[in-house]
Amino acid sequence: NIRIVDQLASHAAEDERHRIARSVHDRVIQPYLGVRLGLKALQRELSPNACCSGNGHTGLRMLDQVLTMTQDGINELRQYVGDLNQTSATETPLIDSIRRLAQQFEGATGIRVDITDESCGLSMNDRLAAEIFQMTAEALSNVHRHTRSRTAKVRLVMARNSLELMVENDIIGDSPREFRPLSIVERAEALGARSEILSSDKKTFVKVEVPL
């Protein structure tokens, strides 16, 4: 019995380490990626050739955006630390968090994100909302890193006692090679959800179906 309990505790600890690793990747590294994008854009704007154009207001405006993204990242980290210390579940409006993410993503990358909410005002505990939020953030990050699409669509739908997350982008040029977003797949599996990547009509879809 002692060996069985010890083994169960070891598995639980390993699962928790994997969960924290995914969270650090998405909630710590991802904000830095956004700041890096903003700094690269600002670097181009402040290069000698750009400075000769005399449009100094653009650089200041971009610097304000980077500062805002930095503060948002700090707030996200504070919330993450707070979540680790919480033991009770609270209700979280997931769609509001996704809309804020889309606004920040669009400001940093120039990729327009359209949000469709058909989740019937669904609220859920913080843990589940955070996992779905991070899968959305990872999917949008992949649109920026691995495609040339200038638009993306995020759709939340309640269907058959499940919440369906769909992130869509255009395929520009040749069809991309098959891509398996490991972070999204691992998060979906940890939730008992089903994930798949689809391509049709010059579009790519990341689909995650989360049972409720």
Short mmCIF file of C-alpha atoms in Angstrom, two decimals:
data_model
loop_
_atom_site.label_atom_id
_atom_site.label_comp_id
_atom_site.label_asym_id
_atom_site.label_seq_id
_atom_site.Cartn_x
_atom_site.Cartn_y
_atom_site.Cartn_z
CA ASN A 1 0.00 0.00 0.00
CA ILE A 2 2.84 2.39 0.83
CA ARG A 3 4.45 1.72 -2.54
CA ILE A 4 1.13 2.29 -4.34
CA VAL A 5 0.50 5.57 -2.51
CA ASP A 6 4.08 6.68 -3.21
CA GLN A 7 3.65 5.85 -6.88
CA LEU A 8 0.37 7.77 -7.09
CA ALA A 9 2.00 10.77 -5.39
CA SER A 10 4.89 10.61 -7.84
CA HIS A 11 2.51 10.56 -10.82
CA ALA A 12 0.54 13.48 -9.36
CA ALA A 13 3.75 15.45 -8.84
CA GLU A 14 4.87 14.69 -12.39
CA ASP A 15 1.52 15.80 -13.81
CA GLU A 16 1.75 19.01 -11.79
CA ARG A 17 5.28 19.66 -13.08
CA HIS A 18 4.04 19.24 -16.66
CA ARG A 19 1.13 21.59 -15.96
CA ILE A 20 3.44 24.22 -14.47
CA ALA A 21 5.87 23.81 -17.39
CA ARG A 22 3.05 24.47 -19.86
CA SER A 23 1.90 27.45 -17.82
CA VAL A 24 5.41 28.92 -17.67
CA HIS A 25 5.71 28.48 -21.44
CA ASP A 26 2.41 30.22 -22.15
CA ARG A 27 2.03 32.71 -19.29
CA VAL A 28 5.71 33.70 -18.88
CA ILE A 29 7.41 33.16 -22.24
CA GLN A 30 4.50 34.21 -24.50
CA PRO A 31 4.26 37.77 -23.06
CA TYR A 32 8.00 38.19 -23.66
CA LEU A 33 7.50 37.12 -27.26
CA GLY A 34 4.92 39.87 -27.65
CA VAL A 35 7.28 42.45 -26.13
CA ARG A 36 10.04 41.26 -28.46
CA LEU A 37 7.76 41.76 -31.47
CA GLY A 38 6.99 45.28 -30.30
CA LEU A 39 10.67 46.08 -29.72
CA LYS A 40 11.60 44.78 -33.18
CA ALA A 41 8.95 47.02 -34.75
CA LEU A 42 10.23 49.97 -32.69
CA GLN A 43 13.82 49.17 -33.73
CA ARG A 44 12.81 49.35 -37.40
CA GLU A 45 11.00 52.62 -36.78
CA LEU A 46 14.05 54.17 -35.06
CA SER A 47 16.58 52.95 -37.61
CA PRO A 48 18.54 55.72 -39.43
CA ASN A 49 16.57 55.34 -42.66
CA ALA A 50 13.25 55.51 -40.81
CA CYS A 51 14.34 58.49 -38.72
CA CYS A 52 15.06 60.46 -41.86
CA SER A 53 11.37 60.34 -42.69
CA GLY A 54 10.64 62.75 -39.84
CA ASN A 55 7.75 60.72 -38.44
CA GLY A 56 8.84 60.71 -34.78
CA HIS A 57 5.33 60.40 -33.40
CA THR A 58 5.06 56.83 -34.70
CA GLY A 59 8.07 55.73 -32.64
CA LEU A 60 6.62 57.26 -29.48
CA ARG A 61 3.27 55.61 -30.12
CA MET A 62 4.94 52.22 -30.60
CA LEU A 63 6.98 52.75 -27.41
CA ASP A 64 3.72 53.36 -25.52
CA GLN A 65 2.37 50.07 -26.91
CA VAL A 66 5.47 48.17 -25.74
CA LEU A 67 5.18 49.71 -22.27
CA THR A 68 1.52 48.71 -22.13
CA MET A 69 2.36 45.14 -23.19
CA THR A 70 5.08 45.01 -20.50
CA GLN A 71 2.62 46.12 -17.82
CA ASP A 72 0.07 43.58 -19.07
CA GLY A 73 2.75 40.88 -18.80
CA ILE A 74 3.51 41.91 -15.22
CA ASN A 75 -0.18 41.83 -14.36
CA GLU A 76 -0.50 38.37 -15.95
CA LEU A 77 2.42 37.04 -13.91
CA ARG A 78 0.94 38.46 -10.73
CA GLN A 79 -2.37 36.80 -11.55
CA TYR A 80 -0.59 33.51 -12.27
CA VAL A 81 1.20 33.59 -8.90
CA GLY A 82 -2.12 34.42 -7.26
CA ASP A 83 -3.80 31.49 -9.04
CA LEU A 84 -1.15 29.12 -7.70
CA ASN A 85 -1.96 30.27 -4.16
CA GLN A 86 -5.73 29.93 -4.58
CA THR A 87 -7.50 26.77 -3.55
CA SER A 88 -11.09 27.74 -4.39
CA ALA A 89 -12.61 28.01 -7.86
CA THR A 90 -14.22 31.23 -9.01
CA GLU A 91 -16.27 32.07 -12.04
CA THR A 92 -14.35 33.75 -14.86
CA PRO A 93 -15.76 35.37 -18.03
CA LEU A 94 -13.47 33.62 -20.50
CA ILE A 95 -14.57 35.57 -23.56
CA ASP A 96 -13.55 38.89 -21.97
CA SER A 97 -10.02 37.59 -21.42
CA ILE A 98 -9.83 36.35 -25.02
CA ARG A 99 -11.00 39.73 -26.33
CA ARG A 100 -8.24 41.49 -24.36
CA LEU A 101 -5.71 38.98 -25.69
CA ALA A 102 -6.90 39.58 -29.27
CA GLN A 103 -6.54 43.34 -28.86
CA GLN A 104 -2.98 43.02 -27.54
CA PHE A 105 -2.07 40.49 -30.24
CA GLU A 106 -3.41 42.73 -33.00
CA GLY A 107 -1.51 45.74 -31.64
CA ALA A 108 1.75 43.79 -31.51
CA THR A 109 1.53 41.92 -34.83
CA GLY A 110 -0.90 43.84 -37.04
CA ILE A 111 -2.90 40.63 -37.53
CA ARG A 112 -6.62 41.38 -37.19
CA VAL A 113 -8.47 38.99 -34.90
CA ASP A 114 -12.24 38.56 -35.14
CA ILE A 115 -14.02 37.05 -32.12
CA THR A 116 -17.28 35.11 -32.33
CA ASP A 117 -18.90 34.19 -29.02
CA GLU A 118 -21.60 31.51 -29.15
CA SER A 119 -20.84 30.15 -25.67
CA CYS A 120 -24.14 31.43 -24.22
CA GLY A 121 -22.40 33.55 -21.59
CA LEU A 122 -20.61 30.50 -20.18
CA SER A 123 -18.51 31.00 -17.03
CA MET A 124 -16.22 28.38 -15.54
CA ASN A 125 -13.65 27.85 -12.83
CA ASP A 126 -10.32 29.61 -13.15
CA ARG A 127 -8.31 26.48 -13.93
CA LEU A 128 -10.41 25.46 -16.93
CA ALA A 129 -10.71 29.04 -18.20
CA ALA A 130 -6.93 29.50 -17.94
CA GLU A 131 -6.27 26.31 -19.94
CA ILE A 132 -8.64 27.32 -22.76
CA PHE A 133 -7.23 30.85 -22.73
CA GLN A 134 -3.67 29.55 -23.10
CA MET A 135 -4.64 27.25 -25.97
CA THR A 136 -6.14 30.29 -27.71
CA ALA A 137 -2.97 32.31 -27.10
CA GLU A 138 -0.79 29.49 -28.43
CA ALA A 139 -2.95 29.12 -31.55
CA LEU A 140 -2.75 32.85 -32.30
CA SER A 141 1.00 32.84 -31.69
CA ASN A 142 1.33 30.02 -34.24
CA VAL A 143 -0.62 32.07 -36.78
CA HIS A 144 1.98 34.81 -36.44
CA ARG A 145 5.05 32.55 -36.36
CA HIS A 146 4.14 29.94 -38.96
CA THR A 147 1.82 31.64 -41.49
CA ARG A 148 1.59 34.79 -43.58
CA SER A 149 -2.08 35.32 -42.78
CA ARG A 150 -3.05 38.87 -41.82
CA THR A 151 -6.33 37.83 -40.21
CA ALA A 152 -7.42 35.24 -37.67
CA LYS A 153 -10.77 34.20 -36.26
CA VAL A 154 -11.50 32.86 -32.79
CA ARG A 155 -14.84 31.14 -32.18
CA LEU A 156 -16.31 29.75 -28.97
CA VAL A 157 -19.39 27.54 -29.32
CA MET A 158 -21.46 25.49 -26.89
CA ALA A 159 -22.37 22.19 -28.54
CA ARG A 160 -23.57 18.90 -27.04
CA ASN A 161 -22.41 19.61 -23.48
CA SER A 162 -18.98 20.64 -24.78
CA LEU A 163 -17.23 23.94 -25.37
CA GLU A 164 -15.70 24.11 -28.83
CA LEU A 165 -12.74 26.43 -29.45
CA MET A 166 -11.92 27.14 -33.10
CA VAL A 167 -9.01 29.32 -34.28
CA GLU A 168 -8.90 29.93 -38.03
CA ASN A 169 -6.39 31.60 -40.36
CA ASP A 170 -5.95 32.05 -44.11
CA ILE A 171 -3.41 30.01 -46.09
CA ILE A 172 -1.32 32.43 -48.17
CA GLY A 173 0.66 30.83 -50.98
CA ASP A 174 1.45 27.14 -50.92
CA SER A 175 -0.25 24.89 -48.39
CA PRO A 176 1.89 24.65 -45.24
CA ARG A 177 3.47 21.39 -44.08
CA GLU A 178 1.62 19.41 -41.45
CA PHE A 179 2.04 20.99 -38.04
CA ARG A 180 1.19 19.54 -34.61
CA PRO A 181 1.07 22.25 -31.92
CA LEU A 182 2.40 20.21 -29.01
CA SER A 183 1.43 22.66 -26.26
CA ILE A 184 -2.20 22.72 -27.43
CA VAL A 185 -2.36 18.94 -27.83
CA GLU A 186 -0.92 18.35 -24.33
CA ARG A 187 -3.30 20.84 -22.72
CA ALA A 188 -6.27 19.30 -24.51
CA GLU A 189 -5.29 15.79 -23.43
CA ALA A 190 -4.88 16.94 -19.81
CA LEU A 191 -8.48 18.24 -19.93
CA GLY A 192 -9.82 15.09 -21.54
CA ALA A 193 -10.53 17.19 -24.63
CA ARG A 194 -10.22 16.35 -28.32
CA SER A 195 -7.99 18.47 -30.57
CA GLU A 196 -7.42 18.41 -34.31
CA ILE A 197 -5.84 20.51 -37.06
CA LEU A 198 -7.84 20.86 -40.28
CA SER A 199 -7.12 22.50 -43.64
CA SER A 200 -9.68 23.27 -46.34
CA ASP A 201 -10.63 26.08 -48.75
CA LYS A 202 -7.29 27.86 -48.23
CA LYS A 203 -7.81 27.97 -44.47
CA THR A 204 -6.34 26.22 -41.45
CA PHE A 205 -8.43 25.43 -38.38
CA VAL A 206 -7.28 24.53 -34.88
CA LYS A 207 -10.22 22.87 -33.17
CA VAL A 208 -10.46 21.86 -29.51
CA GLU A 209 -13.61 20.27 -28.06
CA VAL A 210 -13.68 20.45 -24.23
CA PRO A 211 -16.26 18.32 -22.40
CA LEU A 212 -18.10 20.19 -19.63
#
